[in-house]
Structures are given as structure tokens and as C-alpha cells.
mmCIF file of C-alpha atoms in Angstrom:
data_model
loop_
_atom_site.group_PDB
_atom_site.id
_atom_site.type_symbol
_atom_site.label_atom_id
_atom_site.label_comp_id
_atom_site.label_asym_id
_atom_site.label_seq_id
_atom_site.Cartn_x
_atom_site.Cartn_y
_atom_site.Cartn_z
ATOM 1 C CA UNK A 1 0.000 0.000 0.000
ATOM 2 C CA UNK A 2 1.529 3.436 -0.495
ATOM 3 C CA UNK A 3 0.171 7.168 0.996
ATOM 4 C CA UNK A 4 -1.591 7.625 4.070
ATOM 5 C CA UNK A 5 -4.165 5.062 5.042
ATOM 6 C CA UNK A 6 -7.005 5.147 7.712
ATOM 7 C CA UNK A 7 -9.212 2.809 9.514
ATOM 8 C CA UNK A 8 -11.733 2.040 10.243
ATOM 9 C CA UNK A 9 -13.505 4.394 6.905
ATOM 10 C CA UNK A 10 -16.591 4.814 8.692
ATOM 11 C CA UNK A 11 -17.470 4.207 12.195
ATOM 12 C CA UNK A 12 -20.895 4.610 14.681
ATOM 13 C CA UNK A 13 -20.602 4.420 18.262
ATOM 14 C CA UNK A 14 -22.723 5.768 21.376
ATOM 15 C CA UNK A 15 -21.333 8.368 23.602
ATOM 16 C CA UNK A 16 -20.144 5.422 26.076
ATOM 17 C CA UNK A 17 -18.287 3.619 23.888
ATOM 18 C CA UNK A 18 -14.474 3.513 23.558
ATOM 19 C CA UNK A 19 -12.794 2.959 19.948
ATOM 20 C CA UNK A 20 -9.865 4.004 18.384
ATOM 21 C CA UNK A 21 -9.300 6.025 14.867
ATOM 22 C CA UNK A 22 -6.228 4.149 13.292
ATOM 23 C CA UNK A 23 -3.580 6.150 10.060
ATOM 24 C CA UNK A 24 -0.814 4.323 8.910
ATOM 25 C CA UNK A 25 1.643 6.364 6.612
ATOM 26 C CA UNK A 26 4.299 4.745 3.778
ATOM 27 C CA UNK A 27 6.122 7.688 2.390
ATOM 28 C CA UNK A 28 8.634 7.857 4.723
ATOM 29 C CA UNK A 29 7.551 11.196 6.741
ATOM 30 C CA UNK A 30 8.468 12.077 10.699
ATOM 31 C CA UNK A 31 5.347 13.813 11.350
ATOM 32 C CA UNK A 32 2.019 13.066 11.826
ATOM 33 C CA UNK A 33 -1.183 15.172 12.211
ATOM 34 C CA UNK A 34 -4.725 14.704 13.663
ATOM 35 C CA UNK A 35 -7.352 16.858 11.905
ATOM 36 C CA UNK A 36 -11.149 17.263 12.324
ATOM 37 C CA UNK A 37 -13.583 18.448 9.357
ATOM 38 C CA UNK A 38 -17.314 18.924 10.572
ATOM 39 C CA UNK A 39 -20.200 20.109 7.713
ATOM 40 C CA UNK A 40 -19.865 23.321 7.069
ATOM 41 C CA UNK A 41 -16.580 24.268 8.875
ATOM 42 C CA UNK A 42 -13.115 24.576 7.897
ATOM 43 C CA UNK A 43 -10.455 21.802 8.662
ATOM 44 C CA UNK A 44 -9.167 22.239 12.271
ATOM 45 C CA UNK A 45 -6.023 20.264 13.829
ATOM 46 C CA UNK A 46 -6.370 18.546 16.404
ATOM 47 C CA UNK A 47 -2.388 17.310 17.269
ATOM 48 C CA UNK A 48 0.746 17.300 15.492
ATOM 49 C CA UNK A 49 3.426 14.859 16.117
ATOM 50 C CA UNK A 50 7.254 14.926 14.742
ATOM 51 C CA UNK A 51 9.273 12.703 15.240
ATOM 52 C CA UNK A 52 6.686 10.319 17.782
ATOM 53 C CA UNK A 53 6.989 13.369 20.224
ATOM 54 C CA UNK A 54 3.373 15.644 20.373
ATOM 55 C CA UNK A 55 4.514 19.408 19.471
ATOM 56 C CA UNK A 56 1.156 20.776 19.170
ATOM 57 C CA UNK A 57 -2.269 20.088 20.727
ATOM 58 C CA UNK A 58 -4.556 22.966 19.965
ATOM 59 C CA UNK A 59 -6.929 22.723 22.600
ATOM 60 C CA UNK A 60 -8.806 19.364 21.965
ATOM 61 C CA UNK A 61 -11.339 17.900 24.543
ATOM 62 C CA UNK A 62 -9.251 14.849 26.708
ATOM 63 C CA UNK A 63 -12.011 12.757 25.594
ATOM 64 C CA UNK A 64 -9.684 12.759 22.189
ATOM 65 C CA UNK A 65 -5.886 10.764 23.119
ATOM 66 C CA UNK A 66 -3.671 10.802 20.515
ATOM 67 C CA UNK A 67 -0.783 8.217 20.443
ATOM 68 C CA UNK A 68 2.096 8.040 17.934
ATOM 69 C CA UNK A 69 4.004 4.978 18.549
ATOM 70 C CA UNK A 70 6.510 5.077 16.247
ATOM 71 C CA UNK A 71 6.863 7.851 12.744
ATOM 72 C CA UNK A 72 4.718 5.557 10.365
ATOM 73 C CA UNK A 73 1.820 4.909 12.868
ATOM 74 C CA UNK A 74 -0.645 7.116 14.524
ATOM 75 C CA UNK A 75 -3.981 6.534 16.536
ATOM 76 C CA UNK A 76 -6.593 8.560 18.364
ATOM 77 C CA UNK A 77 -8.210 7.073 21.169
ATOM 78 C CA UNK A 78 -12.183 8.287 21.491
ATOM 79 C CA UNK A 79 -13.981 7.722 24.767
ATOM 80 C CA UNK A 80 -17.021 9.240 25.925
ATOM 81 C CA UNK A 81 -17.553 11.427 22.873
ATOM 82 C CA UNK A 82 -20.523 13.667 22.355
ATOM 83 C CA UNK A 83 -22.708 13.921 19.295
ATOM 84 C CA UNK A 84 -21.133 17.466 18.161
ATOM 85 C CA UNK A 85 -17.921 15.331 17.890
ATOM 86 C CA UNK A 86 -19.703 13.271 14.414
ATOM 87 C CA UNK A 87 -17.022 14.185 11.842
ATOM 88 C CA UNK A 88 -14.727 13.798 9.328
ATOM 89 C CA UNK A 89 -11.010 12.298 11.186
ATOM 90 C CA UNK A 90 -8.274 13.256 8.677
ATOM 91 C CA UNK A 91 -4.601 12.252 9.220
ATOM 92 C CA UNK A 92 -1.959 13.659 7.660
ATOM 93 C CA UNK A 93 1.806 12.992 7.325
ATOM 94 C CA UNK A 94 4.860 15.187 5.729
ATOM 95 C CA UNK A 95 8.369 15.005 5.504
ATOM 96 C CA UNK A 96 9.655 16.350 8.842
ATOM 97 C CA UNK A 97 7.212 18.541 10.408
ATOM 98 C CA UNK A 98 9.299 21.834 9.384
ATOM 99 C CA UNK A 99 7.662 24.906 7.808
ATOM 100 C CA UNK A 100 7.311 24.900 4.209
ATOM 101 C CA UNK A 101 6.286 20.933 4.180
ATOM 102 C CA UNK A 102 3.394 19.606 1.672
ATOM 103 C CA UNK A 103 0.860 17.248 3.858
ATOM 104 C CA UNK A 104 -0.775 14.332 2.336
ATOM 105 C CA UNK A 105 -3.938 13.083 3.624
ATOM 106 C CA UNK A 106 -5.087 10.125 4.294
ATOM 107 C CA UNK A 107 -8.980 9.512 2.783
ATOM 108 C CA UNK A 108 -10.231 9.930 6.196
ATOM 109 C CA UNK A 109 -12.753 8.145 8.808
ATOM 110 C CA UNK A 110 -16.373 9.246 8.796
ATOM 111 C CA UNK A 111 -17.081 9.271 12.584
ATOM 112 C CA UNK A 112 -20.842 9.359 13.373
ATOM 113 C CA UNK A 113 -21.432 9.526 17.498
ATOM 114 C CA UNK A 114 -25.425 8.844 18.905
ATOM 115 C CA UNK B 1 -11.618 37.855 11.589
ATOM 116 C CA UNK B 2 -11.340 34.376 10.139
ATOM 117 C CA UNK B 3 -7.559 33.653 9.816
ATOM 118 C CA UNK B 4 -8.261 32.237 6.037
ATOM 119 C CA UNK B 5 -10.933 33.375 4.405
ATOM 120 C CA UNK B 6 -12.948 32.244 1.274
ATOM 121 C CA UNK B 7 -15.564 32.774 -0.531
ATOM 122 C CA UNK B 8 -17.697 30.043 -0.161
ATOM 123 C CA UNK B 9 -19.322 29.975 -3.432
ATOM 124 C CA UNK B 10 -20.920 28.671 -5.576
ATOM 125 C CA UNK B 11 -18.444 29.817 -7.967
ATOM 126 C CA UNK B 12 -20.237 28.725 -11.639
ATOM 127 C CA UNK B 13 -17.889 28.921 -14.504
ATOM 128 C CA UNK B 14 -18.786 27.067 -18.409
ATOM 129 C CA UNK B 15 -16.418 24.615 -19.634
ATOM 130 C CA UNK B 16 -13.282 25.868 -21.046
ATOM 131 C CA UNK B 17 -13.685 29.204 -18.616
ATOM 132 C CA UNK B 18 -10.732 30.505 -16.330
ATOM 133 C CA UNK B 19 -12.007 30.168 -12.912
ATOM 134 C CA UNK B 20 -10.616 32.425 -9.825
ATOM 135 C CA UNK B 21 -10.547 31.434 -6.786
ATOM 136 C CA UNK B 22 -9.407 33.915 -4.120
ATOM 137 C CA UNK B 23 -8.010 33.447 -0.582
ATOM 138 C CA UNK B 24 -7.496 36.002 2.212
ATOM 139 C CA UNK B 25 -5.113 35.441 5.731
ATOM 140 C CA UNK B 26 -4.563 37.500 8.825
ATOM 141 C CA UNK B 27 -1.146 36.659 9.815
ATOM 142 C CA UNK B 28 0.893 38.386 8.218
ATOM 143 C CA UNK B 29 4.043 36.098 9.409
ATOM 144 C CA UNK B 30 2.527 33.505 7.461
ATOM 145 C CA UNK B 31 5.187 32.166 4.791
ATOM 146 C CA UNK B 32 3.840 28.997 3.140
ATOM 147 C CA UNK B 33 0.208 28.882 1.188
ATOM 148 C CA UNK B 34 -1.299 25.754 -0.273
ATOM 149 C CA UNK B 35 -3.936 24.684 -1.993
ATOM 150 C CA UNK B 36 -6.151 21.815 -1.722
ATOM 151 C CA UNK B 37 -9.287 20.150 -3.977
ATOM 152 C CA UNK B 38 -11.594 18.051 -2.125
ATOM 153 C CA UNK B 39 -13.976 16.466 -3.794
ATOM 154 C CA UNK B 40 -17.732 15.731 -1.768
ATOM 155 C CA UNK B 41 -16.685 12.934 0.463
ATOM 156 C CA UNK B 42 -12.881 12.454 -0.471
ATOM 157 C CA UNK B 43 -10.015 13.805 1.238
ATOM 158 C CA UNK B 44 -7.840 17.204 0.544
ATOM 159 C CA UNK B 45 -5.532 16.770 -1.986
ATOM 160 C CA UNK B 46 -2.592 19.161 -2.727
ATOM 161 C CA UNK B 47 -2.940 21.212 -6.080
ATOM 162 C CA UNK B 48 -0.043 23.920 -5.250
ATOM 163 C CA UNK B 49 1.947 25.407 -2.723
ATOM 164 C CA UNK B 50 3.700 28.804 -2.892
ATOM 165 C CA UNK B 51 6.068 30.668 -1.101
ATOM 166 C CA UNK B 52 7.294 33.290 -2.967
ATOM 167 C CA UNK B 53 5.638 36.811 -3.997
ATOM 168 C CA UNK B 54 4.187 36.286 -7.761
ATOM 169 C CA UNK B 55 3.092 33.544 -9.747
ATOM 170 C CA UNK B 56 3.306 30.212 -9.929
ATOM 171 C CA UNK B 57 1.846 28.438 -12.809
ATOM 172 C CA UNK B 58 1.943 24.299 -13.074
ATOM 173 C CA UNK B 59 0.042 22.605 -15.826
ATOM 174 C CA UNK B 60 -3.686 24.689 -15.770
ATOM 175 C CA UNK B 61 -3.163 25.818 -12.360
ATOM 176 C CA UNK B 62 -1.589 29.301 -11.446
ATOM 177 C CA UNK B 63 -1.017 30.061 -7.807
ATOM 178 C CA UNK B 64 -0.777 34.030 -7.161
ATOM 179 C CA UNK B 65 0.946 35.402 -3.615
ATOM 180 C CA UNK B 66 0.741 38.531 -3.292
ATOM 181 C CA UNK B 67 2.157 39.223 0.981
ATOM 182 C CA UNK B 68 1.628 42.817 1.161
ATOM 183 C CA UNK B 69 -1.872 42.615 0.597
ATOM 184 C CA UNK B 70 -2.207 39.139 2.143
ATOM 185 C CA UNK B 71 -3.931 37.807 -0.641
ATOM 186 C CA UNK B 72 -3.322 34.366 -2.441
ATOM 187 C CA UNK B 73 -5.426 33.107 -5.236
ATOM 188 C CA UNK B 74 -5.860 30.235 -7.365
ATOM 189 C CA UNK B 75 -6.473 30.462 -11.740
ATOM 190 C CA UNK B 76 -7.459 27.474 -13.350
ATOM 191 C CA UNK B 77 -7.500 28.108 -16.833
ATOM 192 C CA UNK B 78 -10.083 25.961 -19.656
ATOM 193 C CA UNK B 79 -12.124 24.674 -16.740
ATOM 194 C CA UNK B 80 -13.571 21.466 -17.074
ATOM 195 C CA UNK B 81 -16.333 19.636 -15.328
ATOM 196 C CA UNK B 82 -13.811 17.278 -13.339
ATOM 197 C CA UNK B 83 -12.664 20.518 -11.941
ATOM 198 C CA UNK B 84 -15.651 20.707 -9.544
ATOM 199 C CA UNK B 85 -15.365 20.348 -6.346
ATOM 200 C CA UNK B 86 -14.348 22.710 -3.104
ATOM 201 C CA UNK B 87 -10.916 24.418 -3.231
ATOM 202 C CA UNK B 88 -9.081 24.749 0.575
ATOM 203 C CA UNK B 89 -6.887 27.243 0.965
ATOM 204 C CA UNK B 90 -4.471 26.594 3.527
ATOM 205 C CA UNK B 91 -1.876 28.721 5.164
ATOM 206 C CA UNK B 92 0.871 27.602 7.189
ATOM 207 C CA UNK B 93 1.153 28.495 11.276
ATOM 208 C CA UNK B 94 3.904 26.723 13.423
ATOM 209 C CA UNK B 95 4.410 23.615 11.330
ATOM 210 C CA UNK B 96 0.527 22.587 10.842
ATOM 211 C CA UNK B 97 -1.859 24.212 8.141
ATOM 212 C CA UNK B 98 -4.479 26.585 8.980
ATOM 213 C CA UNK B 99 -7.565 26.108 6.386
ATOM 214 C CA UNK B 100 -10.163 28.251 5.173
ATOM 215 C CA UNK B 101 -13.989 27.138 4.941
ATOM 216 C CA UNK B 102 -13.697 26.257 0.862
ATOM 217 C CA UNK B 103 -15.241 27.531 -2.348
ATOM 218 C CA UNK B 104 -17.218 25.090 -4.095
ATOM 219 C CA UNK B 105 -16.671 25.071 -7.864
ATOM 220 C CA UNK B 106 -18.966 24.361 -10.185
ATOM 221 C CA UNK B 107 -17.659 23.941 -14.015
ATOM 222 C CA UNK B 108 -20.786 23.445 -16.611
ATOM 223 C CA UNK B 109 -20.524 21.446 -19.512
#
């Protein structure tokens, strides 16, 4: 497989459930991103990882846990989640995590909470 | 103020039509500027990036920066129905991209 892949593509779970979003990247890239795209609204990140360490976390609910085990593999970890949290999950990867990097996205998972 | 503003459209163009698609930012530290096409339930994926003052042109697609008036648009020159969809533009702000809402294009046949 090459690019960025996610899974599960689409996923429905109540607000007590626990699940986790998985992206998997194969270009060869050191940092990772977490970004959320509800109707209507623009893109927003969520975390930012280089290098397996988190550099950015821009003010998510803890009820979202990223986890970046190693540079080609990230997850986010949903527990108790509310139905305003029903989105669009996009991961992203690029080269190093500098400024002036192209991201590739994944194709995203469709996240629908009741 | 939005930190990326668009237009969100619709922007209706015929086939074969230069469309122009226009993109506003407040920071004015910002240094990088992409855009994206996202088709209705697919994922972003990178047209252009530009750094520089000017133009950019790659295939159909020219990328204008213009920093002193914060302004970067995006031409797209004989238009053609595969070229609708919603165009992100995405500015760059401490290593992670900062995206506008979109402007849906619509090219008719």
C-alpha cells in the first residue's frame, strides 16, 4: 500500500463507547497530524506529532488521546464522545514537520457519534 | 476575523472558462500557502503550494501570492467539469496548516 491510510472508513458508536481512529503512513515522513472536518466548517487540527513526540495540541477535549508509537503509525483514542464530535477524522503525514512541508492526507474516517 | 478566508461559493464557470478562486489570511508572518481540492466525500488533496511573492503556474493551475496585501489566489485556466469540487486554501502556522472554509466550484458542460 503506499500514501496515508485510515481505519476504520466509517465508524458509529454511542457516547459510552471507547474505539480508536487508526492512520498508517508509507512515504517515509516524521510527522504526523490529527485533523477534524465537521459540515460546514473549515479543517481544524487537532495534534501534530514529529518525530513520535506531540509538538502541538490545539486545545482538543481529553475525551480525544492521541498516540504516535513510532513515525509511520498514529492513533486517536475516542472515549465518551458527544454527538457534536460526528465528523470527518483526517490524518496527515509530511516530511519532517518543518515549515514549508506539503501534507498528504489520508482519505479519512467518517465518525458518526449517537 | 477568520484567519483564512474564502468565498464560499458557488463559484459557476462554463467549460473551457478561467475560474478564480481567491483566498485572504490575517497573519501576516505567514510564509507557506497551499492549496487543496476536495472532492464531496474524499479527502484534501494538494494542487499547489507557494512561497514566494508572484506567480506560480503548473500545468492549468496558477497560484498568485501577493504578501503585502495578504492575498493568495488560485487560476485554473479551460475549466472542465472534473474541476468541480471545493478548493481549501491553507496557510501555514507553526508547522501545521491553517484552512479556510472552501469555495465550491462548479464547471458546466
Amino acid at each position: 500500500e503506499t500514501g496515508v491510510t485510515q481505519t476504520p472508513r466509517h465508524l458509529v458508536m454511542g457516547m459510552t463507547n471507547k474505539k480508536s481512529l487508526k492512520c498508517e503512513q508509507h512515504l517515509g515522513h516524521n510527522a504526523m497530524y490529527w485533523y477534524k472536518q465537521s459540515a460546514k466548517k473549515p479543517l481544524e487540527l487537532m495534534f501534530v506529532y514529529s518525530l513520535e513526540e506531540r509538538v502541538e495540541n490545539n486545545s482538543v477535549p481529553s475525551r480525544f488521546s492521541p498516540e504516535c508509537p513510532n513515525s509511520s503509525h498514529l492513533f486517536l483514542h475516542l472515549h465518551t464522545l458527544q454527538p457534536e464530535d460526528s465528523a470527518l477524522y483526517l490524518c496527515a503525514s509530511s516530511q519532517g514537520g518543518g515549515l514549508q512541508e506539503t501534507q498528504y492526507f489520508g482519505p479519512g474516517t467518517r465518525l458518526l457519534v449517537l | 476575523q477568520k484567519e483564512v478566508e474564502q468565498n464560499s461559493g458557488p463559484l459557476s464557470v462554463p467549460e473551457g472558462a478561467i475560474a478564480s478562486l481567491n483566498c485572504t489570511y490575517s497573519d501576516r508572518g505567514s510564509q507557506s500557502f497551499f492549496w487543496y481540492r476536495q472532492y464531496s466525500g474524499k479527502s484534501p488533496e494538494l494542487i499547489m503550494f507557494i512561497y514566494s511573492n508572484g506567480d506560480k503556474e503548473d500545468g492549468r493551475f496558477t497560484a498568485q501570492l501577493n504578501k503585502a496585501s495578504q492575498y493568495v489566489s488560485l487560476l485554473i485556466r479551460d475549466s472542465q467539469p472534473s474541476d468541480s469540487a471545493t478548493y481549501l486554501c491553507a496557510v501555514e502556522k507553526r508547522r501545521a496548516l491553517t484552512f479556510g472554509s472552501g469555495t465550491r466550484l462548479q464547471v458546466q458542460p
